[in-house]
Amino acid sequence: MKDVYLLNLVYAISAALDYVSPAINGHHRRVGIVAAAMGRHMGFDRADVTDLFMAGLMHDIGAFTRDMSIDGLDFDVHLTAHATVGSRLLGGHPLLERAAYFVKHHHTQWKHLAGAEDRKEAILCNVVNLADRVDILRWRGESGHDRQTIRNMVADYSEDYYTSEVTEAFASFSEDADFWKLVEDKDSDLRSLFKDWTQDRLIPKDQLLGFSVFFAHIIDFRSSHTATHSQGVAETAVQLAILAGMDEEEQKKMRLAGNLHDIGKLAVSSWLLDKPSGLDVSEYEAIKAHATVGEILLRSVPGLSDVTDWACQHHERLNGKGYPHGLSADELSLGSRIMQVADVHTAITEDRPYRKGMSTEKTCKVLRSMADNGFLDADIVDLAIDNHIQINAVRRLAQNRAAAAFKLFAEQPDQWSSSMVNLNMFEG
Ligand SMILES: [Fe+2]
Ligand SMILES: [Fe+2]
Ligand SMILES: [Fe+2]
């Protein structure tokens, strides 16, 4: 496996968030740009600018969980709730801890931050807050506000909301037409745009797996229906990989692919994920889109190589009846075939809030018939059936562990962060 850099993963997550809500398409991207640009303008160093950038790029991640929606720009509802949930999701990893703090306070008024022990951190939170506000003003209403109106509105904010250090920096910065060009150019490449301003962080190889578990949580925790799915798929895939004779390096990649396989679900609204059944055609299409989006996202992250193929082809079928590409058997590698069986196996055996998982007998029957009809690889299905008890035990253990993490996440947020660090060490 090649080196993977943190910012590349953050770009992928951010792009996924911007897919979810076409009403505000590009919101995270623009807030990331404005926050980073302001930080730079105010003379903060590269590490600070990097954290501002990451916070901006993912700041509303908590608004995509159950019962919260950022559609229609209704940001005044659930303001603290989505900020807290977002910071909880991101704060699970030490590399993102500081960005998580900024996310936590991206709607906190200055009057509540002004007395903070660390004034610099408070100011950085306020920068992300203003970056978000500027974008909301820019797009709110029929046609949004023009540049000058936004400048006037920002200048009018009292010290209760924004510290003058931040509003004055915005006033001088936004005078320049280049600032707006920077923000509005949809096609600019974030990587090159901020290359000299930011400091990317290499994710050490031995931490990549732990990192992928963290991503699996971000992907899965949006809905109680999917809360443990990715890790179930990952561990099932690893068991099948061992049985199929894959070496240790490949097994690791399998786990990584399993944890990331549904990353495109970040772009599916959570009410749809929560819908137990009775999807109409357009809803089904919207769910299917996760495979396409997932592929775009994972291909954008350099260094993942075959992990991307294995993860992105989990809904392809050997008889060409899968999606997103309808690939045929000769185009599907062993890794992809394993991922397909692991995904189906997990989906039918796992318990969901609205139904129990299938019995061993029924599971084997479904898998067998899918192999007989050319959907799944017959050899891998044989392995899955012959070793069902063992595979199922490992899957259940992994999903129980993920469920415990989900419970902590939902009910005891204070303990959530430290438990994640331990989990990462365990995984690494
Ligand atoms: Fe927000
Ligand atoms: Fe926002
Ligand atoms: Fe999927």
XYZ file of C-alpha atoms in Angstrom, residues 95-294:
200
model
C -5.025 14.026 14.001
C -8.411 15.720 13.813
C -8.838 16.702 17.439
C -8.174 20.382 16.917
C -10.367 20.641 13.828
C -13.045 18.927 15.923
C -12.777 21.666 18.525
C -13.311 24.337 15.877
C -16.295 22.396 14.549
C -17.753 22.213 18.040
C -17.743 25.983 18.218
C -18.552 26.923 14.667
C -21.837 28.447 15.839
C -20.680 29.624 19.258
C -20.983 33.374 19.679
C -17.858 35.284 20.601
C -19.314 36.393 23.924
C -19.230 32.753 25.034
C -15.673 32.238 23.818
C -14.067 35.516 24.768
C -13.178 34.343 28.270
C -11.599 31.096 27.062
C -8.230 30.210 28.495
C -6.651 29.872 25.111
C -7.570 33.016 23.235
C -5.951 31.939 20.005
C -8.066 28.771 19.809
C -11.159 30.856 20.514
C -10.296 33.201 17.645
C -9.802 30.277 15.282
C -13.266 28.955 16.220
C -14.651 32.395 15.485
C -12.964 32.362 12.058
C -14.741 29.121 11.106
C -17.996 30.593 12.413
C -17.636 33.692 10.232
C -16.575 31.664 7.189
C -19.793 29.665 7.571
C -21.882 32.792 8.102
C -20.455 34.472 4.993
C -21.387 31.486 2.873
C -24.886 31.317 4.312
C -25.408 35.025 3.591
C -24.051 34.577 0.098
C -26.607 31.909 -0.779
C -29.522 32.628 1.518
C -32.810 33.776 0.055
C -33.891 33.901 -3.560
C -30.675 35.077 -5.057
C -28.536 35.539 -1.983
C -26.823 38.741 -0.965
C -24.248 40.518 -3.075
C -20.669 41.000 -1.942
C -21.106 44.514 -0.640
C -24.219 43.633 1.334
C -22.353 40.750 2.952
C -19.457 43.050 3.798
C -21.840 45.527 5.379
C -23.649 42.849 7.332
C -20.394 41.417 8.676
C -19.215 44.898 9.651
C -22.450 45.361 11.578
C -22.097 42.255 13.719
C -21.494 43.220 17.313
C -18.664 41.944 19.453
C -21.250 39.587 20.964
C -21.089 37.514 17.812
C -17.668 38.066 16.302
C -14.495 39.535 17.680
C -13.355 42.638 15.841
C -10.055 40.913 15.008
C -12.014 38.532 12.835
C -14.497 40.980 11.311
C -11.758 43.486 10.540
C -9.664 40.819 8.895
C -12.663 39.892 6.789
C -13.305 43.534 5.913
C -9.821 44.082 4.572
C -9.572 40.715 2.894
C -12.930 40.792 1.145
C -12.181 44.166 -0.436
C -10.120 42.264 -2.902
C -11.990 40.754 -5.849
C -9.433 37.931 -5.860
C -10.834 36.732 -2.553
C -14.274 36.180 -4.063
C -12.800 34.603 -7.148
C -10.916 32.172 -4.965
C -14.109 31.243 -3.161
C -16.375 31.026 -6.170
C -14.225 29.179 -8.639
C -15.862 25.759 -8.566
C -13.188 24.119 -10.659
C -10.079 25.100 -8.781
C -8.108 22.220 -7.378
C -8.036 22.397 -3.586
C -4.766 20.485 -3.498
C -2.801 23.012 -5.489
C -4.734 25.987 -4.149
C -3.535 25.430 -0.601
C -0.327 23.571 -1.157
C 1.862 26.345 0.209
C -0.484 27.301 3.015
C -1.124 23.983 4.593
C 0.836 21.198 6.120
C -0.430 17.803 5.133
C -0.090 14.915 7.546
C 0.994 11.509 6.438
C -1.156 8.807 7.952
C 1.416 6.280 9.174
C 0.838 2.910 7.509
C 0.228 1.181 10.814
C -2.471 3.738 11.627
C -4.292 3.531 8.332
C -6.500 0.680 9.476
C -7.387 2.464 12.685
C -8.167 5.480 10.590
C -10.442 3.480 8.359
C -12.388 2.285 11.425
C -12.818 5.919 12.357
C -14.134 6.578 8.839
C -16.433 3.575 9.085
C -17.961 5.227 12.157
C -18.471 8.491 10.316
C -20.142 6.612 7.468
C -22.253 4.275 9.593
C -23.257 6.335 12.615
C -25.565 8.541 10.608
C -28.275 5.973 10.849
C -28.986 3.313 13.427
C -29.811 1.066 10.467
C -26.254 1.135 9.230
C -24.462 1.780 12.530
C -22.278 -1.306 12.439
C -22.510 -2.452 8.833
C -19.073 -1.445 7.522
C -17.169 -3.224 10.233
C -19.269 -6.333 9.773
C -18.408 -6.319 6.076
C -14.726 -5.663 6.798
C -14.317 -8.582 9.193
C -16.361 -10.945 7.029
C -14.194 -9.994 4.050
C -11.012 -10.636 6.040
C -12.253 -14.101 7.035
C -13.053 -14.917 3.408
C -9.680 -13.514 2.315
C -7.874 -15.830 4.753
C -9.888 -18.812 3.541
C -9.189 -17.881 -0.087
C -5.450 -17.838 0.617
C -4.744 -14.117 0.510
C -1.567 -13.033 2.289
C -1.429 -10.734 5.300
C -0.927 -7.557 3.312
C -3.963 -8.367 1.186
C -6.007 -9.182 4.260
C -5.213 -5.739 5.632
C -6.302 -4.150 2.382
C -9.493 -6.157 2.560
C -10.259 -4.746 5.997
C -9.568 -1.256 4.711
C -11.832 -1.811 1.692
C -14.590 -3.125 3.945
C -14.417 -0.129 6.240
C -14.577 2.269 3.309
C -16.904 0.406 0.933
C -20.012 2.452 1.723
C -18.301 5.848 1.904
C -20.690 7.021 -0.841
C -23.540 6.654 1.673
C -22.374 9.949 3.128
C -24.111 11.384 0.093
C -27.436 9.671 0.818
C -29.756 11.564 3.110
C -30.207 9.864 6.452
C -34.009 9.726 6.299
C -33.586 7.498 3.263
C -31.061 5.311 5.069
C -33.553 5.064 7.900
C -36.412 3.985 5.682
C -36.870 0.277 6.338
C -38.674 -0.700 3.155
C -41.085 0.409 0.475
C -38.592 2.483 -1.487
C -39.991 3.942 -4.691
C -37.955 3.974 -7.899
C -36.361 7.359 -7.361
C -35.501 6.529 -3.748
C -33.907 3.302 -4.848
C -31.904 5.199 -7.459
C -30.764 7.664 -4.790
C -29.522 4.797 -2.640
C -27.798 3.180 -5.608
C -25.981 6.432 -6.275
C -23.810 5.710 -3.235
C -21.794 3.291 -5.350
C -21.071 5.936 -7.982
C -20.268 8.620 -5.446
C -18.114 6.193 -3.466
